[in-house]
Coordinates of C-alpha atoms and ligand atoms in Angstrom, one line a residue:
M181 CA -2.4 11.6 -34.0
P182 CA -6.1 10.6 -33.6
Q183 CA -7.8 12.7 -30.7
D184 CA -9.6 10.0 -28.4
I185 CA -6.3 7.3 -27.4
T186 CA -5.1 8.1 -24.1
P187 CA -2.3 6.4 -22.2
Q188 CA -3.6 3.3 -21.3
P189 CA -2.5 1.5 -18.4
H190 CA -1.0 -2.5 -18.9
A191 CA -3.7 -5.3 -18.2
G192 CA -2.5 -6.0 -14.6
I193 CA -3.6 -2.7 -13.7
T194 CA -6.9 -2.2 -16.1
Q195 CA -7.8 -5.1 -13.3
L196 CA -7.0 -4.0 -10.4
H197 CA -9.1 -2.1 -7.3
T198 CA -7.2 0.6 -5.3
Y199 CA -6.4 -0.8 -1.8
V200 CA -10.0 0.5 0.9
P201 CA -7.8 1.0 4.4
G202 CA -9.8 0.6 7.5
K203 CA -11.5 3.9 7.5
P204 CA -9.1 6.7 9.7
I205 CA -10.2 7.7 12.4
E206 CA -10.5 11.7 11.3
D207 CA -12.6 11.1 8.7
L208 CA -15.1 9.8 10.1
K209 CA -14.7 12.2 12.2
R210 CA -15.4 15.0 9.2
E211 CA -18.5 13.1 7.8
L212 CA -19.9 12.6 10.5
G213 CA -19.7 15.5 13.3
L214 CA -18.5 12.7 16.0
E215 CA -16.6 13.7 18.7
H216 CA -16.0 9.9 21.0
I217 CA -14.4 7.1 18.2
I218 CA -12.7 4.0 18.7
K219 CA -11.0 2.2 15.5
L220 CA -10.9 -1.5 15.4
A221 CA -10.5 -1.5 11.7
S222 CA -6.2 -2.5 11.6
N223 CA -4.9 -4.1 14.2
E224 CA -3.1 -1.8 15.5
N225 CA -1.3 -2.9 19.3
P226 CA -4.8 -1.0 21.3
L227 CA -1.2 -0.3 24.1
G228 CA 0.0 2.4 21.3
T229 CA 3.9 2.7 20.4
S230 CA 6.3 0.7 22.2
P231 CA 8.1 3.2 24.9
A232 CA 10.9 2.2 24.2
A233 CA 10.0 3.0 20.7
Q234 CA 8.6 6.2 21.8
A235 CA 11.8 7.8 23.9
A236 CA 14.2 6.8 21.3
L237 CA 12.2 9.5 18.1
S238 CA 11.6 11.6 22.0
R239 CA 15.7 12.1 22.5
F240 CA 16.5 11.9 18.7
D241 CA 19.6 13.7 17.0
G242 CA 20.4 12.8 14.3
A243 CA 20.7 14.8 11.1
L244 CA 17.5 14.5 9.5
Y245 CA 19.4 16.7 6.6
R246 CA 20.4 14.1 5.5
Y247 CA 19.8 10.6 2.9
P248 CA 18.7 7.3 5.5
D249 CA 21.6 5.2 6.0
G250 CA 20.7 3.5 2.8
A251 CA 22.0 -0.8 3.4
G252 CA 20.1 0.0 7.5
Y253 CA 24.0 -1.4 8.2
D254 CA 22.5 -0.6 12.3
I255 CA 19.0 -2.9 12.6
K256 CA 20.5 -5.4 9.6
Q257 CA 23.2 -6.2 12.7
R258 CA 20.6 -5.8 15.3
L259 CA 18.5 -7.8 13.8
A260 CA 20.9 -10.9 12.2
A261 CA 21.4 -11.6 16.0
E262 CA 18.0 -11.6 17.7
H263 CA 17.2 -14.4 14.1
G264 CA 20.9 -16.3 14.0
V265 CA 21.3 -15.1 11.4
D266 CA 23.5 -13.9 8.0
P267 CA 23.1 -9.0 7.4
T268 CA 23.7 -10.4 3.7
Q269 CA 19.4 -12.5 4.9
I270 CA 18.1 -9.4 5.6
T271 CA 15.8 -7.0 3.0
L272 CA 14.6 -3.6 5.3
G273 CA 11.2 -2.6 3.9
N274 CA 8.6 0.0 4.3
G275 CA 6.8 -2.2 6.4
S276 CA 6.3 -5.3 4.9
D277 CA 4.3 -4.1 1.8
D278 CA 7.7 -3.3 0.4
V279 CA 9.0 -6.5 0.5
L280 CA 6.6 -7.6 -0.3
E281 CA 6.0 -5.7 -4.0
L282 CA 10.0 -6.3 -4.4
T283 CA 9.6 -10.1 -4.2
A284 CA 7.2 -9.7 -7.1
R285 CA 8.7 -6.8 -9.4
V286 CA 12.0 -10.2 -8.9
F287 CA 10.8 -12.9 -9.3
L288 CA 7.3 -12.2 -10.8
G289 CA 5.9 -10.5 -14.9
P290 CA 4.2 -11.4 -17.7
G291 CA 4.2 -15.3 -18.1
R292 CA 4.6 -16.2 -14.9
N293 CA 1.8 -16.6 -11.9
A294 CA 1.6 -16.5 -8.1
V295 CA -0.5 -19.1 -6.6
I296 CA -2.6 -17.2 -3.7
S297 CA -5.3 -18.4 -1.5
Q298 CA -9.3 -16.9 -1.3
H299 CA -9.4 -15.1 1.5
A300 CA -6.4 -13.5 1.7
F301 CA -4.1 -10.6 2.2
A302 CA -5.5 -7.8 -0.6
V303 CA -1.8 -7.4 -0.9
Y304 CA -0.7 -10.1 -2.4
P305 CA -2.3 -9.4 -5.8
I306 CA -2.2 -6.1 -6.1
V307 CA 1.7 -6.4 -6.2
T308 CA 1.5 -9.2 -8.4
Q309 CA -0.5 -7.3 -10.6
A310 CA 1.3 -4.8 -10.5
V311 CA 3.9 -6.1 -12.6
N312 CA 1.0 -7.7 -14.6
G313 CA 1.9 -11.1 -13.8
E314 CA -1.0 -13.9 -13.3
V315 CA -2.9 -14.2 -9.8
R316 CA -3.7 -17.9 -9.5
E317 CA -6.2 -18.1 -6.7
V318 CA -6.8 -21.4 -5.3
A319 CA -10.3 -21.8 -2.7
A320 CA -10.6 -21.8 0.8
L321 CA -10.7 -24.5 2.6
D322 CA -14.9 -24.7 3.5
A323 CA -17.0 -23.3 6.5
A324 CA -17.1 -26.7 7.4
A325 CA -13.3 -27.3 7.4
E326 CA -11.4 -27.8 11.2
M327 CA -9.7 -24.1 9.7
P328 CA -12.6 -22.9 8.4
Y329 CA -12.0 -20.8 5.2
G330 CA -8.3 -21.9 5.5
H331 CA -5.2 -22.4 3.4
D332 CA -6.1 -25.6 1.1
L333 CA -1.6 -26.4 1.2
A334 CA -2.8 -29.5 -1.1
A335 CA -4.7 -27.6 -3.4
M336 CA -1.6 -25.0 -2.9
R337 CA 0.6 -28.0 -3.8
E338 CA -1.3 -28.4 -7.1
A339 CA -2.0 -25.6 -8.4
I340 CA 1.6 -24.7 -8.9
D341 CA 2.6 -25.3 -12.0
E342 CA 6.5 -24.7 -14.3
N343 CA 5.4 -20.8 -15.1
T344 CA 4.6 -20.0 -10.9
G345 CA 7.3 -17.8 -9.6
V346 CA 6.0 -16.9 -5.7
V347 CA 3.8 -18.3 -3.5
F348 CA 2.0 -16.0 -0.5
M349 CA 0.6 -16.8 2.2
A350 CA 0.7 -15.8 5.4
S351 CA 0.1 -17.9 8.7
P352 CA -1.8 -16.7 10.8
N353 CA -4.2 -15.4 8.3
N354 CA -5.0 -11.9 7.4
P355 CA -7.7 -11.0 7.2
T356 CA -9.6 -15.0 8.6
G357 CA -7.1 -15.4 11.9
T358 CA -6.5 -18.8 10.6
W359 CA -2.7 -20.7 10.9
L360 CA -1.0 -23.8 9.3
S361 CA 0.6 -26.0 11.7
N362 CA 4.6 -26.1 12.5
A363 CA 3.7 -29.9 10.2
A364 CA 2.3 -28.9 7.6
L365 CA 3.8 -25.7 6.5
T366 CA 6.9 -28.0 6.6
A367 CA 5.9 -30.7 4.7
F368 CA 4.8 -28.2 3.1
L369 CA 7.4 -26.4 1.9
E370 CA 9.4 -29.7 1.7
S371 CA 6.7 -30.4 -1.6
V372 CA 7.2 -27.2 -4.3
P373 CA 9.1 -27.2 -6.4
P374 CA 13.0 -25.5 -6.1
H375 CA 11.9 -22.8 -8.4
V376 CA 8.7 -21.5 -6.5
V377 CA 9.8 -18.8 -4.3
V378 CA 7.0 -19.0 -1.4
V379 CA 6.8 -15.9 1.3
L380 CA 5.0 -16.7 4.3
D381 CA 4.7 -13.6 5.9
Q382 CA 4.4 -13.7 9.3
A383 CA 3.0 -9.8 10.7
Y384 CA 0.8 -10.9 12.9
I385 CA 3.5 -14.2 14.9
E386 CA 4.1 -12.5 18.0
Y387 CA 0.5 -13.3 18.6
Q388 CA 0.1 -16.6 18.0
T389 CA 0.4 -18.9 21.3
I390 CA -1.1 -22.0 19.8
E391 CA 2.3 -23.1 19.1
A392 CA 5.6 -21.6 19.1
A393 CA 7.2 -20.7 14.7
P394 CA 10.3 -23.1 14.2
P395 CA 13.3 -20.4 14.9
V396 CA 13.2 -18.9 10.7
A397 CA 17.4 -19.3 10.8
A398 CA 16.3 -23.2 10.7
W399 CA 14.1 -23.5 8.1
L400 CA 15.7 -21.1 5.7
A401 CA 18.9 -23.3 5.9
R402 CA 16.0 -25.6 4.7
F403 CA 14.5 -23.9 2.2
P404 CA 16.5 -21.6 -0.1
N405 CA 13.4 -20.3 -1.3
L406 CA 11.9 -19.2 1.6
I407 CA 11.0 -15.6 2.6
V408 CA 9.0 -14.6 5.3
T409 CA 8.3 -11.0 6.4
R410 CA 8.2 -9.3 9.1
T411 CA 6.4 -5.9 10.1
F412 CA 6.8 -3.1 13.0
S413 CA 3.1 -2.0 12.8
K414 CA 1.6 -5.0 14.0
I415 CA 2.9 -5.6 17.6
Y416 CA 5.7 -3.1 18.0
G417 CA 2.9 0.1 17.3
M418 CA 4.4 1.3 14.7
A419 CA 2.8 1.9 11.5
A420 CA 2.5 5.6 10.8
L421 CA 7.4 4.7 11.1
R422 CA 7.1 2.4 7.9
F423 CA 8.8 -0.9 8.7
G424 CA 9.9 -4.0 8.2
Y425 CA 11.8 -6.5 6.5
G426 CA 12.5 -10.3 5.3
L427 CA 14.3 -12.7 5.5
A428 CA 16.1 -14.9 3.0
S429 CA 19.1 -16.4 1.0
S430 CA 22.2 -14.3 0.2
T431 CA 20.7 -15.2 -3.5
I432 CA 17.8 -13.8 -3.0
T433 CA 18.1 -10.9 -0.5
D434 CA 20.6 -10.5 -3.1
Y435 CA 18.2 -9.9 -6.2
L436 CA 15.4 -8.3 -3.8
N437 CA 17.9 -5.4 -3.5
R438 CA 18.8 -4.9 -7.4
V439 CA 15.2 -3.3 -7.4
R440 CA 14.8 -2.0 -3.8
A441 CA 15.1 1.8 -3.9
P442 CA 18.0 3.0 -2.4
F443 CA 16.3 5.0 0.2
N444 CA 13.2 2.9 1.3
V445 CA 13.7 3.4 5.1
N446 CA 13.8 6.6 6.8
T447 CA 16.4 7.4 9.5
L448 CA 13.6 7.3 12.3
A449 CA 12.0 3.8 11.1
M450 CA 15.7 2.1 11.2
H451 CA 16.3 4.5 15.3
C452 CA 13.1 3.6 16.7
A453 CA 13.2 -0.5 15.4
L454 CA 16.2 -0.7 16.6
A455 CA 15.1 1.0 19.7
A456 CA 11.8 -1.8 19.7
L457 CA 14.2 -4.5 19.6
D458 CA 14.7 -4.4 23.3
D459 CA 11.3 -3.6 24.9
T460 CA 11.2 -7.6 24.8
D461 CA 8.4 -5.7 28.7
F462 CA 6.2 -4.6 26.5
I463 CA 5.3 -7.8 23.9
T464 CA 5.5 -9.7 26.8
H465 CA 2.4 -7.9 27.7
S466 CA 1.3 -6.9 24.6
V467 CA 0.6 -10.6 23.6
T468 CA -0.7 -11.3 27.3
S469 CA -3.2 -8.3 26.7
N470 CA -4.9 -9.8 23.3
T471 CA -4.5 -12.9 24.4
A472 CA -6.4 -12.8 26.7
E473 CA -8.9 -10.0 25.4
R474 CA -9.5 -11.9 21.5
D475 CA -10.8 -14.6 23.8
A476 CA -13.7 -12.8 25.5
L477 CA -14.2 -11.2 23.3
A478 CA -14.9 -14.5 21.2
R479 CA -17.5 -15.4 23.7
E480 CA -19.2 -12.1 24.1
L481 CA -19.3 -12.5 20.6
A482 CA -20.4 -15.9 19.9
A483 CA -22.8 -15.4 23.5
R484 CA -24.8 -12.8 20.7
G485 CA -25.1 -15.4 17.9
L486 CA -21.6 -14.7 15.6
P487 CA -19.4 -16.9 15.8
C488 CA -15.8 -16.2 14.8
L489 CA -13.4 -17.8 12.4
P490 CA -10.3 -19.2 14.9
S491 CA -7.7 -16.7 15.1
Q492 CA -4.3 -16.2 16.1
A493 CA -3.9 -13.3 15.3
N494 CA -5.1 -10.4 16.6
F495 CA -7.9 -9.9 15.2
L496 CA -10.8 -11.5 15.3
T497 CA -13.7 -11.8 12.3
F498 CA -17.0 -13.3 12.5
D499 CA -20.2 -14.1 10.6
T500 CA -22.5 -11.3 10.9
G501 CA -25.7 -14.4 9.3
G502 CA -26.0 -11.1 7.0
D503 CA -24.8 -9.3 4.6
A504 CA -22.1 -7.5 6.7
R505 CA -22.0 -4.4 5.0
E506 CA -24.7 -2.1 7.0
T507 CA -24.0 -3.9 10.2
Y508 CA -21.1 -2.3 9.2
E509 CA -22.5 1.1 8.4
A510 CA -24.5 1.2 11.4
M511 CA -21.7 0.8 13.6
L512 CA -19.8 3.7 12.3
R513 CA -23.1 5.7 12.8
A514 CA -22.4 5.0 16.4
G515 CA -18.6 5.6 16.4
V516 CA -17.0 2.6 16.1
I517 CA -15.2 2.3 13.0
V518 CA -14.8 -2.5 12.5
R519 CA -14.1 -3.8 8.8
P520 CA -16.2 -4.5 6.1
L521 CA -14.6 -8.4 4.3
A522 CA -17.1 -8.5 0.8
G523 CA -13.9 -7.3 -0.9
Y524 CA -11.9 -9.8 0.2
G525 CA -14.9 -12.7 -0.6
L526 CA -16.4 -12.5 2.8
A527 CA -19.4 -10.9 2.3
Q528 CA -21.1 -11.8 5.2
H529 CA -18.5 -11.4 8.0
L530 CA -16.2 -8.4 10.2
R531 CA -13.1 -8.0 11.6
V532 CA -12.7 -6.7 13.7
T533 CA -9.9 -5.4 16.2
V534 CA -8.5 -6.6 19.6
G535 CA -9.0 -3.4 21.9
S536 CA -8.4 -2.4 25.0
A537 CA -11.3 -3.8 27.2
E538 CA -12.8 -0.7 27.3
D539 CA -12.4 -0.2 23.7
N540 CA -13.6 -4.0 23.6
A541 CA -17.1 -3.3 25.9
V542 CA -17.5 0.0 23.4
F543 CA -17.9 -2.4 20.6
L544 CA -19.8 -4.4 22.1
A545 CA -22.7 -1.6 23.3
A546 CA -22.9 -0.8 19.5
L547 CA -23.2 -4.1 18.2
D548 CA -25.7 -5.2 20.4
R549 CA -27.6 -1.3 19.8
V550 CA -26.6 -2.0 15.9
L551 CA -27.9 -5.3 15.8
D552 CA -31.3 -4.8 18.4
R553 CA -30.1 -7.5 20.9
Ligands
PLP1229 C1 -0.7 -5.7 8.2 C2 0.0 -7.0 7.3 C3 0.9 -6.8 6.5 C4 2.1 -5.3 7.8 O1 2.0 -4.4 6.4 P1 2.7 -2.4 6.5 O2 3.4 -2.8 5.2 O3 4.3 -3.8 7.0 O4 2.2 -2.1 7.2 C5 1.3 -7.6 6.1 N1 1.0 -8.8 5.9 C6 -0.3 -8.8 6.7 C7 -1.3 -10.1 6.3 C8 -0.9 -7.9 7.3 O5 -2.3 -7.6 7.7

């Protein structure tokens, strides 16, 4: 055997880059020796974890030496009642990213493509290329559009061909915050050929105030090729526990469960998610607070000549007017972690999570110093 031959990954892997998450607070502490740091980089809930989930965690006295319930009986019953679907329509995930990955493993692979908008969530191309599928990136709407940088549904429909396995889309979308109207989404779903799975990622749907999304059950009854994903990482404040799920037809759900790791969701995550689902006060309060703070923050940024993209999520993406890298790094030195978006094709923009009123004030003060305003 020649000595210089090392194991080579398949072609999809060679084109992949490792996902770069929002910088952890501990990293910045270590690197700069800073004491007071605020992180507005990963769209976590500034109000923390649902108190009901936190209390359930403290009270937990279950058997940690046993495997979790791989079928997730209790939480599926609860989610089924919540959405008016059958438990056989629910796929549990170790975060909703897990459900995205299961989708790619089932419906993508060599010879198949995924249609994805430009400036969409980074996990979609990762899970596609991980199974050696083709990423078919569709140009987003332009900066002057009514929904700047939003998904161009007509162009996405055009990009679909007989080898398309999945269309991934998020509404509200990360990292732009832009959204799709119910009418536009419905028309799109009607136009998609039935062999194509449409993943509608609703990680931020609870924060949307402009228009109530139709009940998932009604959409699923009409569109047997639809997968809707939800997460407990954002508004429920449970990002560390890793819990999300997918809703789809029983047929699609069966396929997804064939490739799911048997114990992908841990016991504590399911236990806390059950409690969080009853914590409607926390959700209502989180939405009210986010809406008020998001509006206030958008006004403050606009007043500084830093226009934001329209957002229905819990973050704002704004144009720095130049290369955002320097602003990002200067903000780090000021103890404020935001999210640079060059990897998303938005090198001039930064994304900031809507924090508490206090956090947002610290962020704005730091930004003023950094930009010398
Ligand atoms: C945060 C986020 C998710 C959720 O990921 P989890 O794996 O559930 O933590 C999914 N989709 C989008 C668009 C997100 O921003």
